Coordinates of C-alpha atoms in Angstrom, one line a residue:
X198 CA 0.3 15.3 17.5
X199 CA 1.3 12.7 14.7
X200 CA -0.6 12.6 11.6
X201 CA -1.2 8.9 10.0
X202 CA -0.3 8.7 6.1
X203 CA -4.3 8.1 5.9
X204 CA -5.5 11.4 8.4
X205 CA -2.4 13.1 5.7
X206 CA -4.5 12.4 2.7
X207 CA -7.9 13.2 3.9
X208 CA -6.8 16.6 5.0
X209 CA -5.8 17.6 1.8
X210 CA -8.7 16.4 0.4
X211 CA -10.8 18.5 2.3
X212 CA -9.3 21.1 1.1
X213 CA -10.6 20.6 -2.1
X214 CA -14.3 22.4 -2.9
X215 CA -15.1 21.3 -6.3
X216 CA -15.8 24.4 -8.6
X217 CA -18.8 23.0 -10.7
X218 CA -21.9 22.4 -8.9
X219 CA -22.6 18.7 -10.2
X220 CA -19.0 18.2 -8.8
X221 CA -20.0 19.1 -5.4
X222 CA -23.7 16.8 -5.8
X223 CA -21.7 14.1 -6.4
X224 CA -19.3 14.6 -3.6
X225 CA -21.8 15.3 -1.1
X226 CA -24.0 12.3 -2.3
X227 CA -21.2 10.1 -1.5
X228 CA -20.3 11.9 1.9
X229 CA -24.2 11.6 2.8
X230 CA -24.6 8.0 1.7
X231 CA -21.0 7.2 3.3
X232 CA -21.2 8.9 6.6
X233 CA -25.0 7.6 7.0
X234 CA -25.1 4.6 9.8
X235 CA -28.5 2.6 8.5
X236 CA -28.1 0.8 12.7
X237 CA -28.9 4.6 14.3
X238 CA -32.0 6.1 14.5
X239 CA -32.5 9.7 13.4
X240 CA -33.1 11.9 16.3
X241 CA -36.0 14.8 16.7
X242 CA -35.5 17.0 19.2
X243 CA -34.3 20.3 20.5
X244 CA -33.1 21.8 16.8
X245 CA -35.1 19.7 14.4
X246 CA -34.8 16.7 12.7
X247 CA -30.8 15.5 12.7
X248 CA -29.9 11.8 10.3
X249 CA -27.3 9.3 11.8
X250 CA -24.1 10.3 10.8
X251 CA -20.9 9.6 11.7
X252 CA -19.4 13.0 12.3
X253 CA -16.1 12.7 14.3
X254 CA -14.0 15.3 12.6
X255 CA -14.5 19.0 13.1
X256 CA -12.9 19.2 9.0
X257 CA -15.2 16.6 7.7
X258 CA -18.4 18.3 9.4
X259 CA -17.3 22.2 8.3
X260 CA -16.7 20.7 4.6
X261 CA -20.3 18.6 5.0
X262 CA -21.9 22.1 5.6
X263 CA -20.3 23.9 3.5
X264 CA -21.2 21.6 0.4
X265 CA -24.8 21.3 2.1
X266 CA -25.0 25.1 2.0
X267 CA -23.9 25.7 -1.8
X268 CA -26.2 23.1 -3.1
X269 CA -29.3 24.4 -0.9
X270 CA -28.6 27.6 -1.7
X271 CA -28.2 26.7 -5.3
X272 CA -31.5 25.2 -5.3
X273 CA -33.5 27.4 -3.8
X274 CA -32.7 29.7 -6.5
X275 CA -31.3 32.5 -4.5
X276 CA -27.6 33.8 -2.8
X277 CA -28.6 33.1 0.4
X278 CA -27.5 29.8 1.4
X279 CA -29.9 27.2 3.7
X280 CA -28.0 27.6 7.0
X281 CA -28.5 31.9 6.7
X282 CA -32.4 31.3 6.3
X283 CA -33.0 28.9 9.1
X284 CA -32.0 25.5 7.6
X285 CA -29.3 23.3 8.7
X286 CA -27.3 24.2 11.8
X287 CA -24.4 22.1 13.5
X288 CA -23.9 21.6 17.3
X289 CA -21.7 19.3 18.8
X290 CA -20.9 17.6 15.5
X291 CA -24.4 17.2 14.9
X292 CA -26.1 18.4 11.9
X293 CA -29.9 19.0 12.4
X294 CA -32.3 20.7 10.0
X295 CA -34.0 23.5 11.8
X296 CA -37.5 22.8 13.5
X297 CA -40.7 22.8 11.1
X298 CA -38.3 23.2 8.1
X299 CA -38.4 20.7 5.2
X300 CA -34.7 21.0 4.8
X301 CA -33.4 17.7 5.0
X302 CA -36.0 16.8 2.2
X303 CA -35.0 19.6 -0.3
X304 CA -31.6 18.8 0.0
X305 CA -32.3 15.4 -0.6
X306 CA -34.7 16.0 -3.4
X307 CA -31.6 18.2 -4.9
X308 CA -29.6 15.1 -5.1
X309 CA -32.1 13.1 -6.4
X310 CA -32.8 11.1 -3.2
X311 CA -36.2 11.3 -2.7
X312 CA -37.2 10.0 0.0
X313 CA -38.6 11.6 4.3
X314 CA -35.6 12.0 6.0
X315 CA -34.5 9.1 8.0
X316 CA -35.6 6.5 5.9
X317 CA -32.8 3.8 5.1
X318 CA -33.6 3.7 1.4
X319 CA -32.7 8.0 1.3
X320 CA -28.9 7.1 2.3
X321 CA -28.2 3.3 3.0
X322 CA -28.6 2.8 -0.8
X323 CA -26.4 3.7 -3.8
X324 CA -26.0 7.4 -5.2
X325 CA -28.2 8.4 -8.3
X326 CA -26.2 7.0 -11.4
X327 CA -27.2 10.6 -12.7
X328 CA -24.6 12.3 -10.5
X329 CA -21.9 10.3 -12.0
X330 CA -22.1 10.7 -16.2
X331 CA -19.1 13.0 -16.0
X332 CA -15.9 11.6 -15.1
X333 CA -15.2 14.5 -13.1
X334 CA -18.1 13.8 -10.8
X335 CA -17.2 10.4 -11.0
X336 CA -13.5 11.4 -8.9
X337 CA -15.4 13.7 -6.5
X338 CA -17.6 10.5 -5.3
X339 CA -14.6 8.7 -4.8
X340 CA -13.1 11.7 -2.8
X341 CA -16.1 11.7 -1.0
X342 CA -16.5 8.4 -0.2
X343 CA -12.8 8.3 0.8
X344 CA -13.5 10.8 3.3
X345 CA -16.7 9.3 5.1
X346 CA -15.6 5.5 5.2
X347 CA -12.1 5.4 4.0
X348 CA -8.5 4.8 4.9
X349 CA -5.0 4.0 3.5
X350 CA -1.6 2.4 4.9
X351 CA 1.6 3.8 5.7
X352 CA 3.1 3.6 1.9
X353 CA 6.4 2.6 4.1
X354 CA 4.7 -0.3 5.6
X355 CA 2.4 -1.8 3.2
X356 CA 0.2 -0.6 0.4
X357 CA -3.4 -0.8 0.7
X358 CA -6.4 1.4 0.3
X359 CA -10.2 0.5 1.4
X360 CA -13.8 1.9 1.5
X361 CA -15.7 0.2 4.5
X362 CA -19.3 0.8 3.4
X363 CA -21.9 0.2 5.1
X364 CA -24.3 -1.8 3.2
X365 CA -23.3 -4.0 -0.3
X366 CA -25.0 -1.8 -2.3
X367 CA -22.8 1.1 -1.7
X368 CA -19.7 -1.2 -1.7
X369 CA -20.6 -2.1 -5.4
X370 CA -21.3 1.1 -6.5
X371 CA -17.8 2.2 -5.3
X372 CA -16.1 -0.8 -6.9
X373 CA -17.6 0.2 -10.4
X374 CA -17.1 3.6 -10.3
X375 CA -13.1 2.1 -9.9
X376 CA -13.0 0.1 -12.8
X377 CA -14.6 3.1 -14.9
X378 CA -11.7 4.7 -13.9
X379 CA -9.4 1.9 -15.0
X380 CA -8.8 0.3 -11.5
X381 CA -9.2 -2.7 -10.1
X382 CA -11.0 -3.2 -6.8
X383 CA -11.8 -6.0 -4.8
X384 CA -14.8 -6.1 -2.2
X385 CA -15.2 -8.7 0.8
X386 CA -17.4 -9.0 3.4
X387 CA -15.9 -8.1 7.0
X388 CA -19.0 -8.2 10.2
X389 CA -21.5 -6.3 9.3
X390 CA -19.8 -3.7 6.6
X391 CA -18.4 -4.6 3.2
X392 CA -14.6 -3.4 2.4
X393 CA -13.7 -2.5 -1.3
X394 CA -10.0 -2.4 -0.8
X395 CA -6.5 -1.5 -3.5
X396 CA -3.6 -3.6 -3.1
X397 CA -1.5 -2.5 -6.2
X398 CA 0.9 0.7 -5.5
X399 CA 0.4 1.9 -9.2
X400 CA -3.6 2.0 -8.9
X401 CA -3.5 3.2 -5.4
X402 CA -1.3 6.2 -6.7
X403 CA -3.9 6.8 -9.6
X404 CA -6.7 7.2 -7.4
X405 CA -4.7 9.4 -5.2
X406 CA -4.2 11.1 -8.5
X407 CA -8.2 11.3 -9.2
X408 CA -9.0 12.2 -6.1
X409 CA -6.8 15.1 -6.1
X410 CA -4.5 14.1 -3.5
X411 CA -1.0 15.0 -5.1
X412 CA 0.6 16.0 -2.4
X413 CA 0.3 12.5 -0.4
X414 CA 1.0 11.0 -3.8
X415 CA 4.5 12.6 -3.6
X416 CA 5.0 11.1 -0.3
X417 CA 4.1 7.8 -1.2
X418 CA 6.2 8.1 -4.2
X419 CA 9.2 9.0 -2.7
X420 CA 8.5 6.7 0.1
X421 CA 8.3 3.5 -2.4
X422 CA 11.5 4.9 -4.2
X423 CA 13.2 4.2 -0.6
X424 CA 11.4 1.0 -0.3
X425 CA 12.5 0.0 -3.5
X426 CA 16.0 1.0 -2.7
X427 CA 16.6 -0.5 0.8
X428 CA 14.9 -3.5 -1.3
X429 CA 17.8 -3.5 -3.6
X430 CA 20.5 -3.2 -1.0
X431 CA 18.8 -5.8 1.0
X432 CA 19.1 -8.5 -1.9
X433 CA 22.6 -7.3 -3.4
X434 CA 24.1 -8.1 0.6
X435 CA 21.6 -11.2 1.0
X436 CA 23.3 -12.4 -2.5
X437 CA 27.2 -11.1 -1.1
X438 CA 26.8 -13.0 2.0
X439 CA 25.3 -16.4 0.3
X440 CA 28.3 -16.2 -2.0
X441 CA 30.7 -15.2 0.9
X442 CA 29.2 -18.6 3.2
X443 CA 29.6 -20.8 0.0
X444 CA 33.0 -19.5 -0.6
X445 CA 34.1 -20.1 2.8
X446 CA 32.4 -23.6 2.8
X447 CA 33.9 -24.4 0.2
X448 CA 37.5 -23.5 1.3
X449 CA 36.7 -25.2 4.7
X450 CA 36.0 -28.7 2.4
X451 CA 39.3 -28.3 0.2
X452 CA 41.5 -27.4 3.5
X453 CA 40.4 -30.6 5.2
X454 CA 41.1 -32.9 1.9
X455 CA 44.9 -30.8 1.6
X456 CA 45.1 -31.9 5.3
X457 CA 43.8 -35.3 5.0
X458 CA 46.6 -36.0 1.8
X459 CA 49.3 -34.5 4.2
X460 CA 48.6 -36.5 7.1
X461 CA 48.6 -39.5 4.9
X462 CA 51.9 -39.2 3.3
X463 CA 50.7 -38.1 0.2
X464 CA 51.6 -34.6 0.0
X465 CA 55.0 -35.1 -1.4
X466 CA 54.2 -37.8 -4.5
X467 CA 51.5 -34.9 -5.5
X468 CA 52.6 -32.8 -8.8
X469 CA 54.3 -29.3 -8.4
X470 CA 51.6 -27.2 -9.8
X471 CA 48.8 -28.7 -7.2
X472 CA 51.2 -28.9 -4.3
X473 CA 51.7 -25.4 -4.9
X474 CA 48.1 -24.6 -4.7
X475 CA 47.3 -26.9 -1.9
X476 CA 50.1 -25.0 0.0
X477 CA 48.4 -21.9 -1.0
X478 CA 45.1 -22.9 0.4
X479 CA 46.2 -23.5 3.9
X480 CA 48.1 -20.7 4.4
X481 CA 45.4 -18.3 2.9
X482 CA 42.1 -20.2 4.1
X483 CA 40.1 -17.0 3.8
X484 CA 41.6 -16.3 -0.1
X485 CA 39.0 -16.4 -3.5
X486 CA 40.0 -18.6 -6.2
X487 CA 41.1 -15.5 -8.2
X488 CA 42.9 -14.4 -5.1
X489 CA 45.1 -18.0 -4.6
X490 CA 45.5 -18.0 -8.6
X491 CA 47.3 -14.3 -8.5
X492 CA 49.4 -15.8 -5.4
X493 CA 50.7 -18.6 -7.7
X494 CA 54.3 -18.3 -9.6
X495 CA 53.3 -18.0 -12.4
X496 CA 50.1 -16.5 -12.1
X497 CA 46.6 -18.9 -12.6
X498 CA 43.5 -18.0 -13.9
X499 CA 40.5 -18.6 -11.3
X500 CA 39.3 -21.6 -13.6
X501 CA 43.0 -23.4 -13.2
X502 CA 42.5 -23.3 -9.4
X503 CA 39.4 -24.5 -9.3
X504 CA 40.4 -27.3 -11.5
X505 CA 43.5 -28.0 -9.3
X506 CA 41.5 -28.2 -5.9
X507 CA 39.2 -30.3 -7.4
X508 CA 41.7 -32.7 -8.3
X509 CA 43.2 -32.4 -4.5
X510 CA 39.7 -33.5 -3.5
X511 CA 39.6 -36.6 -5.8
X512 CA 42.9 -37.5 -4.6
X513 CA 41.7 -37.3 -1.0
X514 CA 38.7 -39.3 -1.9
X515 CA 40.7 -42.0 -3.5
X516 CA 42.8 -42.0 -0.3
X517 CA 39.8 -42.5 2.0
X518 CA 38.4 -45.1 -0.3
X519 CA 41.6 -46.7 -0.6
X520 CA 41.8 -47.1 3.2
X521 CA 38.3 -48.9 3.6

């Protein structure tokens, strides 16, 4: 199965578990509030209360509970974690909060989202700015976000990064925790969701950098070396083969006026040093200046041919003008 550059980065990134617990509030704030989908209803059922998120990835929901485990666990005060006592269980890539507990709420409350579970403001808004003092925290929200509603081009093809959030709130929150971090993000509106997107190699590689993705950094540096090579090669034989079509333009031009003199009886009153080039030219249409100088006996420099064709061509001029 191939792997886009973009499914490359997000798997190492969920390979990261941060190691301080703010770390991993901040991360699974962003995962929450970027996974949530304000348009679906939360569902209660067989298994409790589940929110609407968008869990398509068997890595993405296993790193979800496993952050949602630590921090319940961790607020509860104890080394059990939620999911061992009841709490949270998964099925199907659904994540439901057992029936008659108040999970969902704790967890939320741990986060500093206060609000029932299933209400819009809980999720749809932004994440508590009090998650975010530390820069640290500040990269593992953009790791999380990345992985609930990012992506990223092939480096090869084009660079560009986005975060398709789902409501403007979130999309500006994103874009500022960026330029704290010395980037420079755009947002625009696309349907219903709002895309914060990186254009700039350099500041897409930083935040690879932040995020912890150094392995697809590599790649995408040694990837726009290549670019940059094949870039180089592409404008040194675009520049050859401009020079090699005037050249041989040119040559075509000072052939026809060394013909046009012959043809009109005026090769032989022409002086011994330009005869001598004009012969040159048509028996070596293909030859450089430099090339038809070293021919000459004695030897001329590239400037003297150029000088002496040129005069061939005024000559022919004259000719034609002479005939009108």
């Amino acid at each position: 199965m191939i792997v886009s550059f973009s499914g490359k980065v997000k798997n190492e990134l969920l390979g990261i578990l941060p190691a301080r617990q703010h770390c991993c509030e901040a991360e699974l704030a962003a995962l929450l509030c970027g996974l949530y989908r304000p348009d679906r209803k939360p569902s209660a059922g067989d298994g409790g209360v589940s929110l609407p998120l968008s869990l398509e990835n068997e890595g993405l929901t296993r790193k979800l509970m496993t952050l949602m485990e630590r921090i319940s666990a961790a607020h509860a005060g104890g080394p059990q974690d939620a999911v061992a006592r009841g709490g949270f269980l998964c099925e199907n890539g659904v994540i439901r909060a057992r029936e008659g507990t108040d999970s969902w709420e704790t967890l939320l409350g741990a986060l500093g989202m206060n609000a029932a579970p299933g209400t819009p403001s809980a999720l749809s808004g932004e994440v508590p700015g009090a998650l975010l003092r530390r820069g640290c925290c500040r990269r593992a929200f953009l790791r999380g976000m990345f992985l609930a509603c990012g992506s990223m081009s092939d480096p090869g093809r084009e660079y560009h990064l986005e975060f398709v959030c789902s409501t403007q709130q979130q999309g500006a929150q994103v874009l500022r925790t960026l330029q704290k971090e010395n980037l420079t993000g755009r947002m625009v509106p696309r349907r219903k969701y709002f895309v914060v997107y990186l254009k700039e190699a350099e500041e897409i590689i930083s935040l690879l950098s932040l995020m912890g993705a150094h392995s697809a950094l590599m790649e995408m540096e040694n990837s726009r070396i290549l670019k940059d090579i094949a870039n180089d090669v592409n404008r040194r034989v675009n520049f050859e083969t401009s020079n090699l079509m005037k050249t041989a333009t040119a040559a075509e031009h000072q052939a026809e006026d060394i013909r046009y003199i012959e043809q009109h009886g005026g090769f032989g009153r022409l002086p011994e040093g330009l005869r001598a080039v004009a012969e040159l030219r048509l028996s070596h249409p293909d030859a450089t200046l430099k090339e038809l100088g070293e021919l000459c006996d004695p030897p001329v420099g590239k400037s003297g041919v150029n000088h002496r064709l040129r005069r061939l061509s005024q000559i022919a001029a004259a000719m034609q003008n002479h005939e009108k």
